[in-house]
Structure formats: C-alpha cells, structure tokens
N, CA, C and O of each residue as an XYZ file, in Angstrom:
832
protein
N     -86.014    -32.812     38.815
C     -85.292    -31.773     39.568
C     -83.844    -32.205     39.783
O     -83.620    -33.361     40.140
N     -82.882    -31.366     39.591
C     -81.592    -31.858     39.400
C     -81.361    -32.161     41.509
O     -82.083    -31.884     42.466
N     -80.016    -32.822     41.380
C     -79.788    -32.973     42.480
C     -78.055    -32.691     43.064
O     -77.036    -32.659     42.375
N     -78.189    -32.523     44.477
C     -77.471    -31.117     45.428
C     -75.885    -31.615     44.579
O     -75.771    -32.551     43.788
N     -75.028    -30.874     44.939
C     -74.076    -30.422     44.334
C     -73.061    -32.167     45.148
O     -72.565    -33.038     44.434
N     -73.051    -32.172     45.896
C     -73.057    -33.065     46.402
C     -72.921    -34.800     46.787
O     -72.014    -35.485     47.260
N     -74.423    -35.106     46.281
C     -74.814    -36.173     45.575
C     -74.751    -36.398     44.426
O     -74.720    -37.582     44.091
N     -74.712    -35.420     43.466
C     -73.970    -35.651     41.977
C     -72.439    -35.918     41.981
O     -71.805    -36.357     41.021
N     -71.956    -35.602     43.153
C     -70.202    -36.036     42.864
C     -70.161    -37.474     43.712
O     -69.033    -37.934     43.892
N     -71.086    -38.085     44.151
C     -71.053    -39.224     44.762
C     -70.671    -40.239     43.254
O     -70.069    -41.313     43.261
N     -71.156    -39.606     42.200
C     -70.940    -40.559     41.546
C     -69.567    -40.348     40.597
O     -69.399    -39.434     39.790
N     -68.609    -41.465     40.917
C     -67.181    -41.597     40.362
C     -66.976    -41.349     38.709
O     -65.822    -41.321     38.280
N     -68.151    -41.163     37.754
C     -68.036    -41.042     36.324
C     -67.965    -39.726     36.316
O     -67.307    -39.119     35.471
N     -68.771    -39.033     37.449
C     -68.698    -37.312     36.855
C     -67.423    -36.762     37.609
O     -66.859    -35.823     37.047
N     -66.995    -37.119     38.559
C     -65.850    -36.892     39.385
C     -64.829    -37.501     38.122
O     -63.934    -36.768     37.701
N     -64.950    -38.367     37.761
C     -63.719    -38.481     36.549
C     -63.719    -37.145     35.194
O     -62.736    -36.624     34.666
N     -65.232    -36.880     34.922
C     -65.463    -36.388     33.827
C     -64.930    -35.224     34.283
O     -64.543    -34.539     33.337
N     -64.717    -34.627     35.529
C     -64.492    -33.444     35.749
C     -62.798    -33.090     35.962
O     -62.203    -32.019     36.079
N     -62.396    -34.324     35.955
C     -61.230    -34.198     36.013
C     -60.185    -34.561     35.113
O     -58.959    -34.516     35.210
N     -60.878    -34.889     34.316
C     -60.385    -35.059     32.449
C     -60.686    -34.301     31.697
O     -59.969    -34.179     30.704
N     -61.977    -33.392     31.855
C     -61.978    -32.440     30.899
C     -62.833    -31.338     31.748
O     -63.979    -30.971     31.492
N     -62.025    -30.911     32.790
C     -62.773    -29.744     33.396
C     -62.918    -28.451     32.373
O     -63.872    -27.744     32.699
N     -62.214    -27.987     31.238
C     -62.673    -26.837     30.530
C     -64.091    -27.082     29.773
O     -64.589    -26.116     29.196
N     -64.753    -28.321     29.752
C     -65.879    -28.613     28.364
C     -66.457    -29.629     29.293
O     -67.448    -30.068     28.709
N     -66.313    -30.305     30.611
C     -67.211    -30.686     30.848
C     -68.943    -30.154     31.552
O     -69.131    -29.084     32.131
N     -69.628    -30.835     31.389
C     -71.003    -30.414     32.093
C     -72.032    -31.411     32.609
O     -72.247    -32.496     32.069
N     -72.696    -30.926     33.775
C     -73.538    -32.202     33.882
C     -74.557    -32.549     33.664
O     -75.525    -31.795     33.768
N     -74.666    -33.990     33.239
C     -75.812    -34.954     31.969
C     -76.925    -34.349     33.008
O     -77.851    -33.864     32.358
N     -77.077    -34.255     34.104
C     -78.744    -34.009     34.575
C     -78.287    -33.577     35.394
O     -78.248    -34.223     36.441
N     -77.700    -32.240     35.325
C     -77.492    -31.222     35.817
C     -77.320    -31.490     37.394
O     -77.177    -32.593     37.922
N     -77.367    -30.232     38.029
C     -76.681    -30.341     39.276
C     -77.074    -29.212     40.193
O     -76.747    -28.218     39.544
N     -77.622    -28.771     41.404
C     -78.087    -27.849     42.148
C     -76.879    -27.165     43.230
O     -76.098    -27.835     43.904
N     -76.961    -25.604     43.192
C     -75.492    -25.394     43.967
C     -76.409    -24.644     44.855
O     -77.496    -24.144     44.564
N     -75.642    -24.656     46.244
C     -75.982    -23.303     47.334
C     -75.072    -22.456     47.019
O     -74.022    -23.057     47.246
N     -74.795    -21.310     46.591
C     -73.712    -20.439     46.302
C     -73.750    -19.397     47.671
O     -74.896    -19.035     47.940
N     -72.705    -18.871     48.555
C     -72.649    -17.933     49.281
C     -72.011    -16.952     48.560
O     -71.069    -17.019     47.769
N     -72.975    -15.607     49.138
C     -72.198    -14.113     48.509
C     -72.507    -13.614     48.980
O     -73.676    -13.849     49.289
N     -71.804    -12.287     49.616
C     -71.767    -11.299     50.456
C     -71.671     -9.656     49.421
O     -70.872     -9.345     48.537
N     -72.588     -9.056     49.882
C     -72.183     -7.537     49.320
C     -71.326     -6.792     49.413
O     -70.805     -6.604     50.512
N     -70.896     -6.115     48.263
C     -69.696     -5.599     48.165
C     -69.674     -5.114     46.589
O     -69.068     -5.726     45.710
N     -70.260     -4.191     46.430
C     -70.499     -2.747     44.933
C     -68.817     -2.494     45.052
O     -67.949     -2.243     45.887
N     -68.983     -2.720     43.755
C     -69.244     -3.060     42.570
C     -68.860     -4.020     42.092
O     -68.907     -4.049     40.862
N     -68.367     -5.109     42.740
C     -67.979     -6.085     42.385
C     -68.998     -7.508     42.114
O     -68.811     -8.390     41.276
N     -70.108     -7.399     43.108
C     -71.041     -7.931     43.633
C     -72.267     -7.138     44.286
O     -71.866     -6.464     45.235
N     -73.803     -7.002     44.037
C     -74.710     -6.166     44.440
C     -75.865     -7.203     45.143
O     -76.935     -7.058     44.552
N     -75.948     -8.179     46.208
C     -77.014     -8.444     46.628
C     -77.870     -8.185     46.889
O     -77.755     -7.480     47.891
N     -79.181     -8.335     46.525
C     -80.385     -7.879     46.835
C     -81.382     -9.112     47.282
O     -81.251    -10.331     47.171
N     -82.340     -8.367     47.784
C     -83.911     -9.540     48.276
C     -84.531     -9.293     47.094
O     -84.899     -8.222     46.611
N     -84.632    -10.805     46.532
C     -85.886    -10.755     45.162
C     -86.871    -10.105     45.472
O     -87.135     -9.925     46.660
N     -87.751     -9.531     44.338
C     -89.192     -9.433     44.047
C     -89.624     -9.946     44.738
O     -89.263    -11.112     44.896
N     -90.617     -9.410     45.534
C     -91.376    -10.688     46.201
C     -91.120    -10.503     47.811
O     -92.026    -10.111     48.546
N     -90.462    -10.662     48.054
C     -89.643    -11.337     49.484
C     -89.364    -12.433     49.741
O     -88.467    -13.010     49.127
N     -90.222    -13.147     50.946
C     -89.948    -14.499     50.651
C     -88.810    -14.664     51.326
O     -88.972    -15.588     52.124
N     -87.303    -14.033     51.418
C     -86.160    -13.949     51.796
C     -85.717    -14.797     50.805
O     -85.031    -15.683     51.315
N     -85.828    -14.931     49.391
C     -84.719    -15.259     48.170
C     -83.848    -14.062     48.053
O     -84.074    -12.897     48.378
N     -82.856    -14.581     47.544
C     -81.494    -13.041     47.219
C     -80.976    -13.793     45.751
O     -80.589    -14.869     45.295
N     -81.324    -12.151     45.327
C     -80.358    -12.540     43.364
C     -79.147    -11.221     43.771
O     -79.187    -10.149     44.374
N     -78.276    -11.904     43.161
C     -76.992    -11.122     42.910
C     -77.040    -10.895     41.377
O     -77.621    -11.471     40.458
N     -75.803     -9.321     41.497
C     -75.595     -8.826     40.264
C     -74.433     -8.188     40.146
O     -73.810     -8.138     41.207
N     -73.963     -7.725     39.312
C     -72.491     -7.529     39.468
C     -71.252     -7.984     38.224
O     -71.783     -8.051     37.115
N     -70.480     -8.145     38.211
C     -68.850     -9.306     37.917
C     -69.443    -10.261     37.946
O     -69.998    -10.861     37.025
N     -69.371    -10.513     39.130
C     -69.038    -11.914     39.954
C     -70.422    -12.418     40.247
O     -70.517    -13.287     41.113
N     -71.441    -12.018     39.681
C     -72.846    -12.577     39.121
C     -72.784    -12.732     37.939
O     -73.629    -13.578     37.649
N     -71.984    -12.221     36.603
C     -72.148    -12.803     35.331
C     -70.679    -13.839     35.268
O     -70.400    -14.420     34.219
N     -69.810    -13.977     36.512
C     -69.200    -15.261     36.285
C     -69.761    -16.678     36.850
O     -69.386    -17.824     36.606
N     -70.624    -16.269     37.554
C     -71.439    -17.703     38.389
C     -72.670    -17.845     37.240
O     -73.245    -18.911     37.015
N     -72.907    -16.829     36.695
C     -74.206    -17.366     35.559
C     -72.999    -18.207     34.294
O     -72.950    -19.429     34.150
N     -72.390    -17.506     33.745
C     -71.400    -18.255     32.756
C     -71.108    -19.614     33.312
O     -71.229    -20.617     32.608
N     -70.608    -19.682     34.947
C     -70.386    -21.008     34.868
C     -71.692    -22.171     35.090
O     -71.594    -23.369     34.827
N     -72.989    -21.441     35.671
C     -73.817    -22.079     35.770
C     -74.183    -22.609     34.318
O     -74.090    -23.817     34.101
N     -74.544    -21.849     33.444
C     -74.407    -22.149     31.669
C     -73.551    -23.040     31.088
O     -74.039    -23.711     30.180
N     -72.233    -23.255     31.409
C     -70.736    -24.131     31.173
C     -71.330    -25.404     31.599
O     -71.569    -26.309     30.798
N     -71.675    -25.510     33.419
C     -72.014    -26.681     33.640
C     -73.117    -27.686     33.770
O     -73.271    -28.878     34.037
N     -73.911    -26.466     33.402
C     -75.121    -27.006     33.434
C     -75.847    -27.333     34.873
O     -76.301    -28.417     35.241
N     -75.823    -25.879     35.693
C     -76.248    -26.586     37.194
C     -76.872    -24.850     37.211
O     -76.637    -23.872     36.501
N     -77.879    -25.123     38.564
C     -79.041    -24.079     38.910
C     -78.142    -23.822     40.194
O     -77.218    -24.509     40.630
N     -78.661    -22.674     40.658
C     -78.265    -22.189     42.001
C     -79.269    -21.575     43.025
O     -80.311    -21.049     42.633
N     -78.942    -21.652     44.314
C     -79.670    -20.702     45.138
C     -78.429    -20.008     46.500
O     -77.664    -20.402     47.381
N     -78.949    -18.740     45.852
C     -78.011    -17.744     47.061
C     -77.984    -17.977     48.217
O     -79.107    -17.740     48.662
N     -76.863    -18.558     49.527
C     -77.200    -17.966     50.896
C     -76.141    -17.551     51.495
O     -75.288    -18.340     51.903
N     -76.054    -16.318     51.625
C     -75.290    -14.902     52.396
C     -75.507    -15.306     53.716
O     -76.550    -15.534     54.329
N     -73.791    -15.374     54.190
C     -73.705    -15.482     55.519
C     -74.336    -14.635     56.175
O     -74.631    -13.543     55.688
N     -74.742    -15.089     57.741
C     -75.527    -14.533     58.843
C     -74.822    -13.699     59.298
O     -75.451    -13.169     60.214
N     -73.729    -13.200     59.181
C     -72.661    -12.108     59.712
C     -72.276    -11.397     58.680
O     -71.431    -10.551     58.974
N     -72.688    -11.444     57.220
C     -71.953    -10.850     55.873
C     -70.810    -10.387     56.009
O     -70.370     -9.289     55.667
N     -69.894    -11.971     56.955
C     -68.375    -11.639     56.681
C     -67.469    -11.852     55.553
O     -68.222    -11.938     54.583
N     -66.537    -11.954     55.241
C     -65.782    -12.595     53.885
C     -65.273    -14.190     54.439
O     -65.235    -15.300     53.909
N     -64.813    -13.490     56.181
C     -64.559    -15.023     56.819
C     -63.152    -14.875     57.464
O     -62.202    -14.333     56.900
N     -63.123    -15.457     58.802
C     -61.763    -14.962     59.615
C     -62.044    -16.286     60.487
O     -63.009    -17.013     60.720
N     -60.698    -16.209     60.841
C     -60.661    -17.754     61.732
C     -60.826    -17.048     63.331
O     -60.083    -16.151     63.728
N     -61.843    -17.587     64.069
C     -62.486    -17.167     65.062
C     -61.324    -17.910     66.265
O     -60.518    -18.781     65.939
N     -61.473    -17.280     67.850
C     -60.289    -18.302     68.716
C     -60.215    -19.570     69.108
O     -59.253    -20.196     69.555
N     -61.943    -20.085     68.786
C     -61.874    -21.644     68.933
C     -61.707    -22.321     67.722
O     -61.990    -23.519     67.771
N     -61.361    -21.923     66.751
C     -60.596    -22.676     65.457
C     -61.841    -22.774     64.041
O     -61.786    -23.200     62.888
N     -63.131    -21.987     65.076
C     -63.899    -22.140     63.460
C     -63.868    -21.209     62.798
O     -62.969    -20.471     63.201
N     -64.485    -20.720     61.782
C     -64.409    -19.273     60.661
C     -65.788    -18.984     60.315
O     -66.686    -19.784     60.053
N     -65.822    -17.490     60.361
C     -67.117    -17.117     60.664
C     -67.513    -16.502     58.733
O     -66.584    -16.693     57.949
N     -68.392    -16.053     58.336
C     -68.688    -15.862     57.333
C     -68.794    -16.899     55.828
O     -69.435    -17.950     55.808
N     -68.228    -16.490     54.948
C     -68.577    -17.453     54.009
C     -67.669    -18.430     53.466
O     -67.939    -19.287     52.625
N     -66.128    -18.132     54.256
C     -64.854    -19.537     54.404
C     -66.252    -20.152     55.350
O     -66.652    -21.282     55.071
N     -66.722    -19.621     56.094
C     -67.467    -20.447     57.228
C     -68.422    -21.630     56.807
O     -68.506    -22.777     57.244
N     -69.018    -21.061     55.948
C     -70.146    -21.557     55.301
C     -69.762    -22.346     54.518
O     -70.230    -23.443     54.821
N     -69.029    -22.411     53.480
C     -68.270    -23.344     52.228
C     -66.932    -24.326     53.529
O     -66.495    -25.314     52.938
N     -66.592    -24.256     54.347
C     -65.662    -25.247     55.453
C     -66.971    -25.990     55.982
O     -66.965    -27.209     55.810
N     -67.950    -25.508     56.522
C     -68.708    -26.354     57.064
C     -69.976    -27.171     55.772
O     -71.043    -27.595     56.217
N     -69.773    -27.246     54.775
C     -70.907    -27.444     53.620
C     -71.609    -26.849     53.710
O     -72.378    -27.092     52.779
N     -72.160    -25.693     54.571
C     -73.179    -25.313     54.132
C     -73.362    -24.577     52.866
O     -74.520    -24.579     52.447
N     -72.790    -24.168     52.407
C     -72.642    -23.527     50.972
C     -71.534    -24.464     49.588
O     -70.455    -24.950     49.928
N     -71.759    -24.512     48.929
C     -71.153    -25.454     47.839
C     -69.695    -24.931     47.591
O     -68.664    -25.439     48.032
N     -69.828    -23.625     46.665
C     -69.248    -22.503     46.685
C     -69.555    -20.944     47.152
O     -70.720    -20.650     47.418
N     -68.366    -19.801     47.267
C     -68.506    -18.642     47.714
C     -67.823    -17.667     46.587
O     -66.638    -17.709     46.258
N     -68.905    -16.701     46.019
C     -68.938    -15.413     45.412
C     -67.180    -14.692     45.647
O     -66.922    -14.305     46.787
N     -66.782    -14.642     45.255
C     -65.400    -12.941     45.784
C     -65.709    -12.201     45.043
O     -66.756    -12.153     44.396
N     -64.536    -11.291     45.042
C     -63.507    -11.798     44.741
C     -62.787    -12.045     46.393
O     -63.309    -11.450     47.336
N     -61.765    -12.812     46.594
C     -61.474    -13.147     48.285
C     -60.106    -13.056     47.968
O     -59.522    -13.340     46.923
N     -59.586    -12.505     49.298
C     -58.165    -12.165     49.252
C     -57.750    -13.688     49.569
O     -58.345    -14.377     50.398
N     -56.697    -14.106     48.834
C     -56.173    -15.749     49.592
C     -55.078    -15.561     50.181
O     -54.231    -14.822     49.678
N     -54.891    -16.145     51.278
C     -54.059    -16.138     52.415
C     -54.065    -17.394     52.808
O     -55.061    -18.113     52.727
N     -52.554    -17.885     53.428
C     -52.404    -19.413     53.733
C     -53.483    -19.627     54.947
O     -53.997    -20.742     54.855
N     -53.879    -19.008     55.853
C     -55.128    -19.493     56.817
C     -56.031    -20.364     56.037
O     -56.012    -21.592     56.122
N     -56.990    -19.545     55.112
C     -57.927    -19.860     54.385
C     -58.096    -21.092     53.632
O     -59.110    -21.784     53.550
N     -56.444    -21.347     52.851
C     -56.099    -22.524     52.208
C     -56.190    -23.721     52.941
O     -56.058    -24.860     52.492
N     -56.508    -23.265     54.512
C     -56.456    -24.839     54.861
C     -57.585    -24.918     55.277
O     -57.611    -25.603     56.299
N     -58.773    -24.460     54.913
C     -59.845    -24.811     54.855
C     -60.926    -24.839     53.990
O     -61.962    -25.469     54.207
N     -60.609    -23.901     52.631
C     -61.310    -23.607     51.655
C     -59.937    -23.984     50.253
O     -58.737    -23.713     50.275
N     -60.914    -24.810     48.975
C     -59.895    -24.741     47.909
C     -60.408    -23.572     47.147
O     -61.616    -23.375     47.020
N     -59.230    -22.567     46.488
C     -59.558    -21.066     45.483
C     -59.280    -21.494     43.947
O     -58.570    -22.426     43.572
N     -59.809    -20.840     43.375
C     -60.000    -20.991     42.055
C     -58.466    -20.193     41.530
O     -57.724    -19.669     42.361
N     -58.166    -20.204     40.107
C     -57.482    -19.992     40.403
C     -57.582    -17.829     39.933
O     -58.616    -17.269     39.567
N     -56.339    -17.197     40.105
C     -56.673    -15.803     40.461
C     -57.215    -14.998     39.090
O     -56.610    -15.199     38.037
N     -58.093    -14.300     39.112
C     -58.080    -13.492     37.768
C     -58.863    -12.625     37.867
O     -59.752    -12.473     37.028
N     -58.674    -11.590     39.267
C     -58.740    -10.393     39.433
C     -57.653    -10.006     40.152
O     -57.253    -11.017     40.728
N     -56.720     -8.749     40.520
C     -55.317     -8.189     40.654
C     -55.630     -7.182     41.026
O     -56.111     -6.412     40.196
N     -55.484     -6.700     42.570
C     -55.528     -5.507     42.987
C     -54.554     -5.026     43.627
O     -54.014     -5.454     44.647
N     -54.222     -3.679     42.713
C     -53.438     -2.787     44.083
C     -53.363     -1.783     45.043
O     -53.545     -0.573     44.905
N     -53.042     -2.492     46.136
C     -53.210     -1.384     46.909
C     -52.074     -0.279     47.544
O     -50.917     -0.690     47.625
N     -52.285      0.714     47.868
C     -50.987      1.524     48.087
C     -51.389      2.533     49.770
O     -52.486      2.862     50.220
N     -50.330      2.712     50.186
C     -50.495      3.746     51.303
C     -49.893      5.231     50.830
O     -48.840      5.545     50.274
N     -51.224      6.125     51.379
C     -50.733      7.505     50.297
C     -50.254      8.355     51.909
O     -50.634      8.060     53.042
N     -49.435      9.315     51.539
C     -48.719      9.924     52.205
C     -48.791     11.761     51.468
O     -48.700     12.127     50.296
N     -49.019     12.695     52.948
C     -49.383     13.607     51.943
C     -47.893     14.500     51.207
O     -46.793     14.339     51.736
N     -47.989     15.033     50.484
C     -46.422     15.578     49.535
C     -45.733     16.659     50.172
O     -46.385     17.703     50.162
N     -44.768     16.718     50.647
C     -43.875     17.570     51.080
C     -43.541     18.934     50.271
O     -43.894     18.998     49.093
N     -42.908     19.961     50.838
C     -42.603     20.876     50.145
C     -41.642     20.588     49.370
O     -40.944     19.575     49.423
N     -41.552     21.658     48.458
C     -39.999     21.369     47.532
C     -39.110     22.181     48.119
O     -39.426     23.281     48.572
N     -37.632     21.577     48.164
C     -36.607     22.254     48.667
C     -35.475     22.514     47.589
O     -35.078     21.624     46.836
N     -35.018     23.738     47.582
C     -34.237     24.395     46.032
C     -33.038     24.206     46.696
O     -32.866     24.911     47.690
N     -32.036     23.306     46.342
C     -30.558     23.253     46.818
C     -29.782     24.501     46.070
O     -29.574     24.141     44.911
N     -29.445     25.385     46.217
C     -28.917     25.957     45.473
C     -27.161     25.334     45.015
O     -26.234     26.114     44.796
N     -27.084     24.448     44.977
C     -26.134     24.003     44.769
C     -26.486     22.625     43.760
O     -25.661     21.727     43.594
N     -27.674     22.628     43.208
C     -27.920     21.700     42.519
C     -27.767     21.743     41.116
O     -28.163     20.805     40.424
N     -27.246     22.711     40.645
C     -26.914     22.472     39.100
C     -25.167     22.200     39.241
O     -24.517     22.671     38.308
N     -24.571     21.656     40.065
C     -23.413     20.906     40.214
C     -23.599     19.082     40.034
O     -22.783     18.298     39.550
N     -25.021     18.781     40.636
C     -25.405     17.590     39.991
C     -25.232     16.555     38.726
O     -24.828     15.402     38.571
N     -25.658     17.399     38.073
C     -25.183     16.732     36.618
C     -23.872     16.432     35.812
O     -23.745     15.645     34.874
N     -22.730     17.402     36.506
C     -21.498     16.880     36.094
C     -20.778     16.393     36.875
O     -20.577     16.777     38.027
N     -20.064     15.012     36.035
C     -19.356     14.570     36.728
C     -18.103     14.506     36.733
O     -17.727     15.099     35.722
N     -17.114     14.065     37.380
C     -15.872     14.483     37.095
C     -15.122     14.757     35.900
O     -14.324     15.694     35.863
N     -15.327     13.999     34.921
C     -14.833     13.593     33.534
C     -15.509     15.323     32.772
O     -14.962     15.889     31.826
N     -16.687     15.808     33.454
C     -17.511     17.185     32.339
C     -16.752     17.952     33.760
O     -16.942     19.096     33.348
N     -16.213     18.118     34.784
C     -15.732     19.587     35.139
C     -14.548     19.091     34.560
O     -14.543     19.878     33.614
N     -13.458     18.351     34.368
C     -12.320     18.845     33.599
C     -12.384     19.119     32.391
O     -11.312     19.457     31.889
N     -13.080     19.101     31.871
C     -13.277     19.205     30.493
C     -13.465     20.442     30.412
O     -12.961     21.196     29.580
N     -14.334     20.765     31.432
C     -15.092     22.402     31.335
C     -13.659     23.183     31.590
O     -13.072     23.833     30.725
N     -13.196     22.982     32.999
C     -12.093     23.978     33.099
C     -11.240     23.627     32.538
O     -10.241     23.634     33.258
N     -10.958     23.137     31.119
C      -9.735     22.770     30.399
C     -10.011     24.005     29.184
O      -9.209     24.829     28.744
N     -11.607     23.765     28.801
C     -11.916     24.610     28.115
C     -12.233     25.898     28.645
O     -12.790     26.918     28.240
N     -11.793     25.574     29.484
C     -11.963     27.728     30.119
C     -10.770     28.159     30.070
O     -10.469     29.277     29.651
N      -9.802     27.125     30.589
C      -8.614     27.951     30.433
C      -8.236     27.787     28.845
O      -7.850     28.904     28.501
N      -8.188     27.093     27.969
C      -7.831     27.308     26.555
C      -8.299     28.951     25.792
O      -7.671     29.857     25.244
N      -9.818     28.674     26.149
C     -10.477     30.374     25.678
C      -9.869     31.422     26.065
O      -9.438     32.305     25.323
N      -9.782     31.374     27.583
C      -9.248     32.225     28.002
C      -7.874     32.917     27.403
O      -7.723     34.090     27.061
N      -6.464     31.323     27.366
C      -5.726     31.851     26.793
C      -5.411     32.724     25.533
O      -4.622     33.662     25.414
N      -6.370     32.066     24.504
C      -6.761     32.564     23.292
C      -7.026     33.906     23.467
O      -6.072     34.605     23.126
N      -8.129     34.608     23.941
C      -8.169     35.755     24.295
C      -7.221     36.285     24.568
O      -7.010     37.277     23.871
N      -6.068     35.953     25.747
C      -5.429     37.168     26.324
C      -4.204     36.927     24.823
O      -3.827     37.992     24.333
N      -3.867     36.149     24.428
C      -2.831     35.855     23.251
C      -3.443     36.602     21.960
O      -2.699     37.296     21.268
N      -4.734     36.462     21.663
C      -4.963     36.989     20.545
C      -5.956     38.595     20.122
O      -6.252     39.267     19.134
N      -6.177     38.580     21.692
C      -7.173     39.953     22.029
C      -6.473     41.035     22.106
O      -5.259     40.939     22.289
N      -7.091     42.292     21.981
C      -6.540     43.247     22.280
C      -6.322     44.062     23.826
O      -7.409     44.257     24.370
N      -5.328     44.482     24.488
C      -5.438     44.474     26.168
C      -5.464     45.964     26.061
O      -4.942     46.690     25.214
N      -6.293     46.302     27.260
C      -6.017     48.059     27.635
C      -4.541     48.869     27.781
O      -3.877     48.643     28.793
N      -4.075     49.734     26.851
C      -3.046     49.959     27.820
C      -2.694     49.921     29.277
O      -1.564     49.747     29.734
N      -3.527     50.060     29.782
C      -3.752     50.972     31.375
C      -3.420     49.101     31.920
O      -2.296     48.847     32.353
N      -3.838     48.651     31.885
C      -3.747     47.052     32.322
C      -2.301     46.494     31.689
O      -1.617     46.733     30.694
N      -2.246     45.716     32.711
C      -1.156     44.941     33.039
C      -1.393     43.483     32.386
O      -2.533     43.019     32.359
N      -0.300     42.776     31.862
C      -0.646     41.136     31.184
C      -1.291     40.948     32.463
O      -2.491     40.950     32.189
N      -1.150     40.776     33.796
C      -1.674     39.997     34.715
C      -3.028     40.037     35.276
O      -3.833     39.170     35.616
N      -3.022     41.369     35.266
C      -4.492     42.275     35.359
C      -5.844     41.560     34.431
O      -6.966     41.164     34.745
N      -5.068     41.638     33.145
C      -6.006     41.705     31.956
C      -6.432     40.319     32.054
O      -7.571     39.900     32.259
N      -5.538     39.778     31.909
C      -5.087     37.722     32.051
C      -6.725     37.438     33.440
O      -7.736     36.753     33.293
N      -6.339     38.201     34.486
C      -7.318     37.591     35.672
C      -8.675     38.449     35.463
O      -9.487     37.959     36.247
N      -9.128     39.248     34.930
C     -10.020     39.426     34.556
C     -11.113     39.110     33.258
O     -12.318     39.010     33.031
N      -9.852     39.036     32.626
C     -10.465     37.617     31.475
C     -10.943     36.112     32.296
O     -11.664     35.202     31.887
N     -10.272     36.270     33.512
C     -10.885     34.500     33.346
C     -12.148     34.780     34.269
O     -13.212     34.175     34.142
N     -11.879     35.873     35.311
C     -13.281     35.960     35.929
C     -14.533     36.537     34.806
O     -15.698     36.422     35.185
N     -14.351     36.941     33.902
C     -15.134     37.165     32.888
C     -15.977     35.763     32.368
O     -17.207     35.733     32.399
N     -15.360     34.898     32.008
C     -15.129     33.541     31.532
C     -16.094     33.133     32.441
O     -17.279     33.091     32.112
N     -15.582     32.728     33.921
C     -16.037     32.194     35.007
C     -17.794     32.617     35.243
O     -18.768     31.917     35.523
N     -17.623     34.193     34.964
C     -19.433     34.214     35.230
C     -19.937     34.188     34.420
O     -21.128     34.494     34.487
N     -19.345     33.801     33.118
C     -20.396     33.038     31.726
C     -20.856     31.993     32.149
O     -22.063     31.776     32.260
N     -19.621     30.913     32.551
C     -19.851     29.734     33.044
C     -21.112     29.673     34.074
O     -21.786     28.644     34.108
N     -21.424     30.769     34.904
C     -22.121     30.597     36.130
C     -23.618     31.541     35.401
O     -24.741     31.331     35.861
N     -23.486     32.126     34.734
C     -25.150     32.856     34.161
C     -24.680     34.063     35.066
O     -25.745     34.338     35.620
N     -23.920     34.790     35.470
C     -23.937     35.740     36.255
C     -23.440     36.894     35.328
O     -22.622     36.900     34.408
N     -24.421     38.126     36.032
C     -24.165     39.215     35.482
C     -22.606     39.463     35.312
O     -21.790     38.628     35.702
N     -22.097     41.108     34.478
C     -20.628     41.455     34.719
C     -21.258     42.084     36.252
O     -20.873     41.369     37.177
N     -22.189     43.326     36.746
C     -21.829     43.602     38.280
C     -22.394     43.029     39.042
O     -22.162     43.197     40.239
C-alpha cells in the first residue's frame, strides 16, 4: 500500500527527483494524496459514491486534471470536501475556513479549483501555476439613443470645410459667369440665389 503524501517526501531522493525533473518525474512506490474539492458545475461535480459509506468521486475539468496528474505521478487519492464547502476566507482569529483551511492545516495534501489567487491566500497556501482565465464584467442596462441633429458636422474637419466652401464658391462662380441669368434678375439677385441653391445641395434640402 503506497504511503501518505507526506512520508514519501520525508525522503530527500524524491524531494530532489521532484525538483530536477518535475515535468517526467513519478513515484517508484507511489504515493497516497487526501485531495480537497468543493462543488461547483461545471467545473467540478461532487458526488457520494455508489454505495455510501460517505466516499465522494468527483467529475468534471478539474477531475480529469487530478486523474492526469494522478497517472503522471503515479499516486492514488481520496476526496475530503470541506465541512463548510467553502473555497476558504481568512476568519478574525487568523485561521481560514474551507479548503485554504484544510490544505494550511494538512489536513488535505492538495485542493481541487479552479481558486481565485489573492495575496491573503499566498501566505498560506502554494498555487500552481494559472491555466484557467476568467472574465468578469459588470453589465449595465443600455440607454436610449440620442439624434444630435447637428451630428453630420462631426466628420469634417477644418482642412474638409474649407475645402468644401472653396468649392462652393468656385461652382458657384462658374455658374453665374458661364450660365444663363433671367432677364428679370439682377447679377446680384441671380449671384445669391445661385449660392443658396448650392448651399441646400450641400445640406440634402429641398428647393421649398
């Protein structure tokens, strides 16, 4: 029967082996873990085995990464889910309740997450390192839309209105120089109604 997670690191060859080749190492006669995990679908699904008994198998993520690593290192496990199925918070007399609780005090080897890490935690639990990424957002509900009517002035900027009224007055001139004028009208007449002509092209506006 292999032995606790524990007493296998008492010995200084596997504590080396693990620290020279932690991607490929495993242990020669294996190794027994208490793993803590708390429920939390879909990430993690605890249940009471077959049976009863009060055994718990997990399933989930984060049950086919504790089987992979149980496989990697060659060590067996047995589940125990904190007595509060907290994640773990530092309580006012300085201990932590849930499964920081459980893995700070040994009672658990390692703990299931995925776990948010926060400097509290770090000084009592070591984290693996991260490779799940969540985001979260605060939603706010959407406002009406408001029509500036003055918003198709937006897009140009100084450099496109001179340009524009450079080219209004050029057309314009062209016209009154090369167009034909009413008798009844006056150069000045004709001249300022050509440009307000001009002007509500520019603007999409009807002639009335």
């Amino acid at each position: 029967m292999a032995q606790p997670l524990r007493k296998v690191l008492e010995d200084p060859d596997v504590v080396r082996g693990l620290q020279e080749n932690p991607g490929t190492y495993r242990f020669k006669n294996g190794a027994f873990l208490e793993v803590s995990a708390a429920h939390w679908p879909p990430h993690i699904v605890v249940e009471e085995a077959v049976g009863g008994g009060g055994e718990l198998t997990v399933g989930g993520p984060m049950a086919d990464v504790l089987t992979t690593l149980a496989d990697s290192l060659n060590f067996t496990y047995k589940i125990v889910g904190p007595g509060d199925g907290a994640w773990g918070a530092e309580l006012p007399n300085g201990t932590w309740s849930g499964m920081v609780g459980q893995v700070s005090r040994q009672e658990a080897d390692i703990a299931l997450g995925p776990f948010g890490i926060s400097e509290a935690r770090r000084k009592v639990v070591d984290f693996t390192r991260s490779f799940y990424f969540d985001d979260r957002s605060i939603l706010a509900s959407k406002g009406l839309p408001e029509v500036d009517p003055w918003g198709f002035l937006y897009p140009f900027t100084p450099l496109v209105w001179a340009a524009l009224v450079a080219a209004l007055l050029v057309d314009c001139l062209a016209v009154v120089v090369l167009g034909s004028r009413p008798k009844t009208w006056t150069h000045l007449s004709w001249a300022s109604q050509l440009l307000l002509l001009h002007f509500r092209i520019v603007l999409h506006q009807g002639i009335l």
